[in-house]
Coordinates of C-alpha atoms in Angstrom, one line a residue:
Chain C
X1 CA -7.6 21.4 -60.2
X2 CA -9.5 18.1 -59.2
X3 CA -9.0 16.4 -55.8
X4 CA -6.2 14.2 -55.5
X5 CA -8.2 11.3 -53.7
X6 CA -11.6 11.8 -55.5
X7 CA -13.1 13.4 -58.6
X8 CA -14.4 16.6 -56.7
X9 CA -12.9 20.2 -57.6
X10 CA -10.1 20.5 -55.1
X11 CA -10.5 23.5 -52.7
X12 CA -7.9 22.8 -50.2
X13 CA -3.8 23.0 -50.8
X14 CA -1.9 21.6 -48.2
X15 CA 1.4 21.5 -47.6
X16 CA 2.5 18.2 -45.9
X17 CA 5.2 16.8 -44.0
X18 CA 6.9 13.5 -45.3
X19 CA 9.6 12.5 -44.4
X20 CA 10.4 15.9 -43.4
X21 CA 10.1 17.0 -47.1
X22 CA 7.1 19.3 -47.6
X23 CA 4.7 17.9 -49.9
X24 CA 1.8 19.7 -51.8
X25 CA -1.9 18.2 -51.3
X26 CA -4.8 19.6 -53.5
X27 CA -8.2 18.0 -51.8
X28 CA -11.7 18.8 -52.2
X29 CA -13.3 19.8 -48.4
X30 CA -14.4 16.1 -47.6
X31 CA -11.3 14.4 -48.0
X32 CA -9.2 17.6 -46.5
X33 CA -11.6 16.7 -43.4
X34 CA -10.6 13.0 -43.5
X35 CA -6.9 14.2 -43.9
X36 CA -7.1 16.5 -41.1
X37 CA -8.3 14.3 -38.6
X38 CA -6.3 12.5 -36.3
X39 CA -4.9 9.1 -38.0
X40 CA -4.0 6.1 -36.1
X41 CA -0.9 5.5 -36.3
X42 CA 1.4 3.3 -34.0
X43 CA 3.2 5.7 -31.8
X44 CA 6.1 3.5 -31.1
X45 CA 8.5 5.8 -32.5
X46 CA 9.5 7.5 -29.6
X47 CA 12.9 8.4 -29.4
X48 CA 14.2 5.4 -26.8
X49 CA 15.6 6.2 -23.2
X50 CA 19.6 5.9 -22.6
X51 CA 19.1 2.3 -20.8
X52 CA 17.4 0.9 -23.9
X53 CA 20.1 2.4 -26.4
X54 CA 22.9 1.1 -23.9
X55 CA 21.0 -2.6 -24.0
X56 CA 20.7 -2.4 -27.8
X57 CA 24.3 -1.6 -28.1
X58 CA 25.3 -5.0 -25.9
X59 CA 23.0 -7.3 -27.8
X60 CA 25.1 -9.8 -29.6
X61 CA 27.6 -9.8 -26.4
X62 CA 27.1 -12.9 -24.1
X63 CA 26.1 -12.0 -20.7
X64 CA 30.1 -13.1 -19.7
X65 CA 30.8 -10.8 -21.9
X66 CA 28.8 -8.2 -20.6
X67 CA 29.5 -9.3 -16.9
X68 CA 33.2 -8.4 -18.0
X69 CA 32.8 -5.5 -19.6
X70 CA 30.4 -4.1 -16.9
X71 CA 33.2 -4.5 -14.7
X72 CA 35.9 -2.5 -16.3
X73 CA 36.8 0.8 -14.4
X74 CA 38.3 4.2 -15.6
X75 CA 41.4 4.3 -13.9
X76 CA 41.1 8.1 -13.9
X77 CA 37.7 8.5 -12.6
X78 CA 36.9 5.1 -11.2
X79 CA 33.4 4.8 -12.7
X80 CA 32.7 1.3 -14.1
X81 CA 31.1 1.2 -17.2
X82 CA 27.9 -0.7 -14.9
X83 CA 27.7 2.5 -13.2
X84 CA 27.6 4.2 -16.4
X85 CA 25.0 1.7 -17.9
X86 CA 22.6 2.5 -14.9
X87 CA 22.9 6.3 -14.8
X88 CA 23.8 6.9 -18.6
X89 CA 26.1 9.5 -17.3
X90 CA 30.0 9.3 -17.9
X91 CA 32.4 10.3 -15.1
X92 CA 35.4 12.1 -16.7
X93 CA 36.5 13.2 -20.4
X94 CA 39.1 10.2 -20.5
X95 CA 35.9 7.7 -20.5
X96 CA 35.6 8.5 -23.7
X97 CA 38.9 7.0 -24.7
X98 CA 38.8 4.4 -21.8
X99 CA 35.3 3.0 -22.8
X100 CA 35.9 4.0 -26.4
X101 CA 35.1 0.2 -27.7
X102 CA 31.9 0.1 -25.6
X103 CA 30.6 3.4 -26.6
X104 CA 31.1 3.5 -30.4
X105 CA 28.0 1.3 -31.0
X106 CA 26.1 3.6 -28.7
X107 CA 27.6 6.5 -30.4
X108 CA 26.2 5.2 -34.1
X109 CA 23.1 4.3 -32.2
X110 CA 22.5 8.0 -31.2
X111 CA 23.8 9.8 -33.5
X112 CA 24.7 7.7 -36.9
X113 CA 28.1 9.0 -36.8
X114 CA 31.4 8.7 -34.7
X115 CA 33.1 11.8 -36.3
X116 CA 32.9 15.5 -35.1
X117 CA 32.6 17.9 -37.7
X118 CA 31.9 21.2 -35.9
X119 CA 34.0 24.1 -34.6
X120 CA 36.9 23.2 -32.3
X121 CA 38.1 25.0 -29.4
X122 CA 40.6 28.2 -30.9
X123 CA 42.7 29.0 -28.0
X124 CA 43.0 25.7 -25.7
X125 CA 43.9 23.0 -28.0
X126 CA 46.5 21.2 -25.5
X127 CA 47.1 17.4 -26.3
X128 CA 45.2 14.8 -24.5
X129 CA 48.2 13.6 -22.4
X130 CA 49.0 16.7 -20.5
X131 CA 44.8 16.7 -20.1
X132 CA 45.0 13.2 -18.5
X133 CA 47.9 13.9 -16.9
X134 CA 46.0 16.9 -15.0
X135 CA 43.2 14.8 -14.0
X136 CA 45.6 12.3 -12.4
X137 CA 47.5 15.0 -10.3
X138 CA 44.4 16.5 -9.1
X139 CA 43.5 13.0 -8.0
X140 CA 46.5 12.2 -6.4
X141 CA 46.4 15.6 -4.8
X142 CA 42.8 14.9 -3.0
X143 CA 44.4 11.3 -1.8
X144 CA 47.6 13.2 -0.8
X145 CA 45.4 15.4 1.5
X146 CA 42.6 12.7 2.5
X147 CA 46.0 10.9 4.1
X148 CA 47.3 14.0 5.6
X149 CA 50.3 13.9 3.7
X150 CA 50.5 17.4 3.0
X151 CA 54.0 17.5 2.0
X152 CA 53.4 15.6 -1.3
X153 CA 50.0 17.4 -1.8
X154 CA 51.7 20.7 -1.7
X155 CA 54.2 19.1 -4.4
X156 CA 51.9 18.3 -6.7
X157 CA 50.0 21.5 -6.6
X158 CA 53.0 23.2 -7.7
X159 CA 53.4 20.4 -10.5
X160 CA 49.7 21.3 -11.4
X161 CA 50.7 24.9 -10.9
X162 CA 53.7 24.9 -13.7
X163 CA 52.0 22.7 -15.6
X164 CA 48.9 25.1 -16.0
X165 CA 51.2 28.2 -16.4
X166 CA 53.2 26.9 -19.1
X167 CA 50.1 26.0 -20.8
X168 CA 48.8 29.4 -20.4
X169 CA 51.9 30.8 -21.7
Chain X
X1 CA 26.4 44.9 -9.4
X2 CA 23.6 42.8 -8.3
X3 CA 20.5 41.7 -10.2
X4 CA 17.4 42.2 -8.1
X5 CA 15.0 39.2 -8.4
X6 CA 12.3 41.1 -7.5
X7 CA 12.9 43.8 -10.1
X8 CA 13.5 41.6 -12.7
X9 CA 10.4 39.9 -11.9
X10 CA 8.2 43.1 -12.6
X11 CA 9.0 42.7 -16.5
X12 CA 9.7 40.1 -19.0
X13 CA 13.0 39.0 -20.8
X14 CA 13.7 40.2 -24.0
X15 CA 12.9 36.8 -26.1
X16 CA 9.0 37.2 -24.8
X17 CA 8.7 41.0 -26.4
X18 CA 7.4 39.4 -29.5
X19 CA 10.0 41.9 -31.8
X20 CA 11.5 38.9 -33.9
X21 CA 10.4 37.5 -36.9
X22 CA 7.2 35.5 -37.1
X23 CA 6.0 36.3 -33.8
X24 CA 2.4 34.9 -33.6
X25 CA 4.0 31.1 -34.2
X26 CA 7.6 31.3 -33.1
X27 CA 8.3 32.7 -29.3
X28 CA 11.5 32.4 -29.6
X29 CA 15.3 30.9 -30.9
X30 CA 17.6 29.5 -28.4
X31 CA 21.1 27.7 -28.7
X32 CA 22.7 25.5 -26.0
X33 CA 26.5 24.4 -25.4
X34 CA 27.4 22.1 -23.1
X35 CA 31.1 22.2 -21.9
X36 CA 33.2 20.8 -19.5
X37 CA 36.4 21.7 -18.1
X38 CA 39.3 19.5 -19.0
X39 CA 41.1 18.4 -15.7
X40 CA 37.7 18.2 -13.7
X41 CA 35.7 14.9 -13.6
X42 CA 32.3 15.1 -14.9
X43 CA 29.4 15.9 -12.2
X44 CA 28.9 12.4 -11.6
X45 CA 32.1 11.4 -10.1
X46 CA 33.0 15.5 -9.1
X47 CA 33.0 15.7 -5.2
X48 CA 32.0 18.8 -3.7
X49 CA 35.3 20.0 -3.2
X50 CA 35.7 19.7 -7.5
X51 CA 32.3 21.8 -7.8
X52 CA 33.4 24.3 -5.7
X53 CA 36.6 24.6 -7.6
X54 CA 34.9 24.6 -10.9
X55 CA 32.0 27.0 -9.9
X56 CA 35.3 29.5 -8.2
X57 CA 37.2 29.0 -11.5
X58 CA 34.7 29.8 -13.9
X59 CA 33.4 32.9 -11.7
X60 CA 36.9 34.2 -11.8
X61 CA 37.3 33.9 -15.4
X62 CA 33.7 35.6 -16.3
X63 CA 34.7 38.4 -13.5
X64 CA 38.2 38.9 -15.5
X65 CA 35.9 39.3 -18.9
X66 CA 33.7 41.6 -17.4
X67 CA 36.4 43.7 -16.0
X68 CA 38.1 43.7 -19.6
X69 CA 34.4 44.9 -21.0
X70 CA 34.4 42.0 -23.0
X71 CA 31.2 40.8 -21.5
X72 CA 28.5 43.3 -20.1
X73 CA 29.5 44.6 -16.8
X74 CA 25.9 44.3 -15.4
X75 CA 26.0 40.4 -16.0
X76 CA 25.3 38.8 -12.7
X77 CA 26.5 35.4 -11.5
X78 CA 23.9 34.2 -8.9
X79 CA 25.1 31.5 -6.4
X80 CA 22.0 29.0 -6.6
X81 CA 23.3 27.2 -3.2
X82 CA 22.2 30.9 -1.5
X83 CA 18.9 31.4 -3.0
X84 CA 15.7 30.4 -1.4
X85 CA 13.6 27.6 -3.1
X86 CA 11.1 30.4 -4.5
X87 CA 13.6 32.2 -6.4
X88 CA 15.2 29.3 -7.8
X89 CA 11.9 28.3 -9.0
X90 CA 11.4 31.9 -10.2
X91 CA 14.6 31.3 -12.7
X92 CA 13.3 28.1 -13.9
X93 CA 10.0 29.6 -14.8
X94 CA 12.3 32.4 -16.6
X95 CA 13.7 29.8 -18.3
X96 CA 17.4 31.1 -17.1
X97 CA 18.0 27.5 -15.5
X98 CA 17.0 24.2 -15.9
X99 CA 14.6 22.5 -13.5
X100 CA 17.8 20.0 -12.4
X101 CA 20.0 22.7 -11.7
X102 CA 17.5 24.4 -9.4
X103 CA 16.6 20.8 -7.6
X104 CA 20.4 19.7 -7.2
X105 CA 22.5 20.0 -4.3
X106 CA 26.0 21.7 -3.5
X107 CA 27.8 24.3 -5.6
X108 CA 26.2 25.7 -8.3
X109 CA 25.4 28.6 -9.9
X110 CA 24.2 30.8 -12.9
X111 CA 25.7 34.0 -14.7
X112 CA 22.5 36.1 -16.1
X113 CA 22.3 39.3 -18.2
X114 CA 19.8 41.8 -17.2
X115 CA 18.3 41.1 -20.5
X116 CA 17.8 37.6 -20.4
X117 CA 19.4 37.2 -23.6
X118 CA 22.0 34.5 -22.5
X119 CA 22.8 32.5 -19.1
X120 CA 25.4 30.4 -18.5
X121 CA 24.9 27.4 -16.1
X122 CA 27.5 26.3 -14.1
X123 CA 27.4 22.5 -12.7
X124 CA 24.5 21.4 -14.5
X125 CA 25.0 17.9 -15.8
X126 CA 28.1 19.7 -17.5
X127 CA 30.2 22.1 -15.8
X128 CA 29.1 24.6 -18.3
X129 CA 25.7 25.3 -20.5
X130 CA 25.6 28.3 -22.4
X131 CA 22.2 29.6 -23.5
X132 CA 21.2 32.1 -25.8
X133 CA 17.9 33.4 -26.3
X134 CA 16.2 35.6 -29.2
X135 CA 12.8 36.5 -29.6
X136 CA 11.0 35.2 -32.5
X137 CA 12.6 33.3 -35.3
X138 CA 16.4 34.2 -35.6
X139 CA 18.5 31.2 -35.2
X140 CA 21.4 32.5 -37.1
X141 CA 21.6 35.7 -34.6
X142 CA 21.0 33.3 -31.8
X143 CA 23.7 30.7 -33.2
X144 CA 26.2 33.4 -33.5
X145 CA 25.6 34.9 -30.4
X146 CA 26.1 31.8 -28.4
X147 CA 29.5 31.0 -30.5
X148 CA 30.8 34.6 -29.8
X149 CA 30.0 33.7 -25.7
X150 CA 31.9 30.3 -26.0
X151 CA 34.9 31.9 -28.1
X152 CA 35.3 34.4 -25.2
X153 CA 35.2 31.5 -21.9
X154 CA 37.0 29.1 -24.2
X155 CA 39.8 31.8 -24.0
X156 CA 40.3 31.3 -20.2
X157 CA 39.7 28.1 -19.7
X158 CA 40.6 24.5 -21.0
X159 CA 37.3 22.3 -22.4
X160 CA 37.5 19.0 -22.4
X161 CA 37.6 18.1 -26.5
X162 CA 39.0 15.3 -28.5
X163 CA 39.6 15.8 -32.1
X164 CA 37.8 12.7 -32.9
X165 CA 34.6 13.2 -30.8
X166 CA 34.3 17.1 -30.3
X167 CA 33.4 18.6 -27.1
X168 CA 33.2 15.6 -24.5
X169 CA 30.1 15.6 -21.8
X170 CA 28.5 14.0 -19.1
X171 CA 26.0 12.3 -21.5
X172 CA 27.0 10.7 -25.1
X173 CA 23.7 12.0 -26.3
X174 CA 25.3 15.5 -26.4
X175 CA 29.0 14.8 -27.5
X176 CA 30.5 16.0 -30.8
X177 CA 28.8 20.0 -30.8
X178 CA 27.6 20.2 -27.4
X179 CA 24.7 22.2 -29.3
X180 CA 21.0 22.1 -29.1
X181 CA 19.4 24.5 -31.4
X182 CA 15.6 24.9 -30.5
X183 CA 12.5 27.0 -31.5
X184 CA 9.7 27.6 -28.9
X185 CA 6.4 27.2 -31.0
X186 CA 2.6 27.7 -30.3
X187 CA 0.8 25.5 -32.3
X188 CA -2.8 25.9 -31.2
X189 CA -4.4 24.9 -34.7
X190 CA -2.3 21.9 -34.9
X191 CA -3.8 20.7 -31.6
X192 CA -7.1 21.6 -32.4
X193 CA -7.2 20.0 -35.7
X194 CA -5.6 16.8 -33.7
X195 CA -2.7 16.9 -36.5
X196 CA -0.1 17.3 -33.8
X197 CA 1.0 14.1 -33.5
X198 CA 1.6 13.1 -37.1
X199 CA 3.4 16.6 -37.1
X200 CA 5.7 15.3 -34.5
X201 CA 6.1 11.8 -35.8
X202 CA 7.4 13.5 -39.4
X203 CA 9.7 15.7 -37.2
X204 CA 11.2 12.6 -35.2
X205 CA 11.8 10.9 -38.4
X206 CA 14.1 13.8 -39.3
X207 CA 16.3 13.5 -36.0
X208 CA 14.5 16.2 -34.4
X209 CA 13.0 16.1 -31.3
X210 CA 10.1 17.8 -29.2
X211 CA 9.4 18.9 -25.9
X212 CA 7.0 21.2 -23.8
X213 CA 7.8 24.2 -22.8
X214 CA 10.2 23.5 -19.9
X215 CA 12.6 20.9 -21.3
X216 CA 13.3 17.5 -21.5
X217 CA 10.2 15.4 -19.7
X218 CA 8.0 18.0 -19.4
X219 CA 4.3 18.6 -20.3
X220 CA 3.4 20.8 -23.6
X221 CA 1.7 23.5 -21.8
X222 CA -0.6 26.1 -23.5
X223 CA 0.4 24.4 -27.3
X224 CA 3.9 25.5 -26.6
X225 CA 6.7 23.3 -28.3
X226 CA 10.5 23.3 -28.2
X227 CA 11.7 21.8 -31.6
X228 CA 15.3 21.2 -31.5
X229 CA 18.2 18.7 -33.0
X230 CA 18.4 15.3 -31.7
X231 CA 21.8 14.6 -33.1
X232 CA 24.9 16.4 -32.1
X233 CA 28.0 14.3 -33.7
X234 CA 29.1 14.4 -37.3
X235 CA 27.0 17.5 -38.4
X236 CA 28.5 21.2 -38.0
X237 CA 27.0 23.7 -35.6
X238 CA 25.8 25.1 -39.0
X239 CA 24.2 22.4 -40.4
X240 CA 22.2 21.8 -37.1
X241 CA 20.9 25.4 -36.8
X242 CA 19.9 24.7 -40.6
X243 CA 18.2 21.9 -40.0
X244 CA 16.1 23.1 -37.3
X245 CA 15.7 26.6 -39.4
X246 CA 14.7 24.6 -42.6
X247 CA 11.8 22.5 -40.7
X248 CA 10.2 26.2 -39.0
X249 CA 8.7 27.5 -42.4
X250 CA 7.1 24.3 -42.7
X251 CA 5.6 24.1 -39.4
X252 CA 4.5 27.9 -39.9
X253 CA 3.0 27.0 -43.2
X254 CA 1.2 24.1 -41.6
X255 CA -0.3 25.7 -38.4
X256 CA -1.4 28.5 -40.5
X257 CA -3.3 26.1 -42.9
X258 CA -5.0 24.5 -40.2
X259 CA -5.7 28.1 -38.7
X260 CA -7.2 28.9 -42.1
X261 CA -9.4 25.4 -42.0
X262 CA -10.7 26.7 -38.5
X263 CA -11.8 29.8 -40.0
X264 CA -13.2 28.6 -42.8
X265 CA -14.9 25.3 -41.4
X266 CA -15.5 26.3 -38.1
X267 CA -15.8 29.9 -37.8
X268 CA -18.4 30.0 -34.8
X269 CA -16.8 27.2 -32.8
X270 CA -13.7 28.8 -33.1
X271 CA -14.8 32.2 -32.3
X272 CA -16.9 30.7 -29.5
X273 CA -13.9 29.0 -27.9
X274 CA -11.8 32.3 -28.3
X275 CA -14.6 34.6 -26.6
X276 CA -15.1 32.3 -23.9
X277 CA -11.7 31.7 -23.1
X278 CA -10.8 35.9 -23.1
X279 CA -14.3 36.0 -20.9
X280 CA -13.2 33.4 -18.3
X281 CA -9.4 35.0 -17.9
X282 CA -11.0 38.5 -17.5
X283 CA -13.9 37.8 -15.0
X284 CA -12.6 34.3 -12.9
X285 CA -12.1 35.4 -9.3
X286 CA -10.0 32.0 -9.0
X287 CA -8.2 30.3 -11.4
X288 CA -5.6 27.2 -11.7
X289 CA -1.9 27.2 -13.3
X290 CA -3.3 24.7 -16.0
X291 CA -6.7 26.7 -16.9
X292 CA -4.6 29.6 -17.2
X293 CA -2.3 28.3 -19.9
X294 CA -5.2 26.3 -21.7
X295 CA -7.3 29.5 -22.0
X296 CA -4.3 32.0 -22.7
X297 CA -3.4 29.4 -25.5
X298 CA -6.8 29.9 -27.5
X299 CA -6.6 34.1 -26.5
X300 CA -3.0 33.9 -28.0
X301 CA -4.6 32.3 -31.5
X302 CA -7.6 34.4 -30.9
X303 CA -5.3 37.6 -31.4
X304 CA -3.0 36.1 -34.2
X305 CA -6.4 35.5 -36.2
X306 CA -7.9 39.1 -35.4
X307 CA -10.7 37.9 -33.2
X308 CA -9.5 39.8 -30.5
X309 CA -8.2 43.4 -31.6
X310 CA -7.9 45.4 -27.8
X311 CA -5.0 43.3 -26.5
X312 CA -1.3 42.3 -27.9
X313 CA 0.6 39.0 -28.3
X314 CA 3.4 40.4 -26.0
X315 CA 1.0 40.9 -23.3
X316 CA 0.0 37.4 -23.3
X317 CA 3.5 36.1 -23.9
X318 CA 3.8 37.8 -20.6
X319 CA 1.3 36.6 -19.0
X320 CA 1.8 32.8 -19.4
X321 CA 5.2 33.6 -17.6
X322 CA 4.1 35.6 -14.8
X323 CA 0.4 33.6 -14.0
X324 CA 3.0 30.7 -13.3
X325 CA 3.3 29.7 -9.3
X326 CA 7.0 31.7 -8.2
X327 CA 6.6 34.4 -10.8
X328 CA 2.9 35.5 -9.2
X329 CA 4.5 34.8 -5.6
X330 CA 7.4 37.5 -6.6
X331 CA 4.9 39.7 -7.7
X332 CA 2.6 39.4 -4.9
X333 CA 5.8 39.6 -3.0
X334 CA 4.8 37.0 -0.7
X335 CA 4.9 33.1 0.1
X336 CA 1.1 32.0 -1.1
X337 CA -0.4 28.5 -0.8
X338 CA -2.1 26.9 -4.0
X339 CA -5.4 28.2 -3.2
X340 CA -4.1 31.8 -2.6
X341 CA -2.4 32.0 -5.5
X342 CA -5.5 31.1 -7.3
X343 CA -7.3 33.9 -6.9
X344 CA -3.8 36.0 -7.2
X345 CA -4.0 34.6 -10.6
X346 CA -7.5 35.7 -11.4
X347 CA -6.8 39.2 -10.0
X348 CA -3.8 39.3 -11.9
X349 CA -5.3 38.4 -14.9
X350 CA -8.4 40.4 -14.5
X351 CA -6.0 43.3 -14.1
X352 CA -4.0 43.0 -17.2
X353 CA -7.0 41.8 -19.7
X354 CA -9.3 44.5 -18.5
X355 CA -11.3 45.4 -21.3
X356 CA -9.7 48.4 -23.1
X357 CA -7.7 49.1 -20.3
X358 CA -4.8 51.0 -20.4
X359 CA -2.6 47.8 -18.5
X360 CA -3.0 45.6 -22.0
X361 CA -0.4 47.4 -24.0
X362 CA 2.2 47.3 -21.7
X363 CA 5.3 44.6 -21.6

């Protein structure tokens, strides 16, 4: 067999990764040396950091749009979109619904998809409304305790318990 | 039933035993699942009261599973707030917890089984990080085990989940399956032949991530790399596992070609490199962690190419972990500063790599 890059006999049979697909290469010693030595390719394909991705997602929006967007706050956990942009972490599960329009281009950027296709919980599929209700109640209970309104706090605690026990029944 | 960290330090985890397939290149397979409890805020907005409550709930439910013997009874729940810094660093070196969890503040914990095949981190970036590790290339079994553990825990709690986006996570990079499937590979010949960057670029093109030994942001040490899926949404867990599994044979082939090339083209240089590395490790009186990793990598390559015959790969795997700072101090039974560690490390290496010594084959 001849070398694929010159006329000499091929003595090296190399499997190369081209776009993730294995590709057979048959080379002579000299061409193999060249092939196996480092190449000067641009190293720009580094996975961009979250901040970069988010900035990218916001491209096309005006500064005012972005400023208005940044001020949006999740009613459940109190995180603003600006806070999320800065730290790259969301504040609660409800943020995915509250900021869904803003998050969608970001998810496309990261995953190339916006729909889950994997496993789902077998035992604890509850409706989203009940989940957010629990988050709200827990928050209200905390506020009641902070305001020393213990009677209200204990009422909320009972409410949480009744939802949880109905759910676990 | 407690888990004695001093005792744990004496041996090494199942995943380092070199018993799985392709042990010369694939050290271990790992699956990590990120999960959150539906009724609590994520960590960014969780108060200390929330964190304590999350830890309490998870501990209670895991204990219940132990009582019902659906989880091993000897599974131990470690409160990280109660451990000292050395013990926390030891658990990081052992890959049982992440650096982030070790270094963060507030209520946080980890549940670990004595074989170190799985660990469940509580209050890391997500409320739960379920991790399963296996020796060698065994992704299917690793995924199956992680899936079972996830199902068990899920019976006890309500995960944050949406039909559209799947498991909801603190960072949108994990949403969907919440699954990170990875293999830890030793690629010294690709590093020596300077092809490693090219391989990484190819992997990135097919949305696979490459990281160092201790995960995100860590440097590749001793030519060990973690290859994992980048994407978690839009592909099923089986597809993600397959994506990583499919690339491994190509990597193996690539590394072996590079090894063959080194043997054929620069046998003397290679033999010299391996022998010198072995010589230094067996005779040094003081040695840094960095130099040790570098030299152990050459020795590991030498063993796999048949150039060194009186030491086995699992011994080297163990030395990689045991010569790291926290392990050395746990083994010595005292805190040591960096110059004392360098002396202790050299002594430990001499003892375990002594020519024809009996200490060599143990693991």
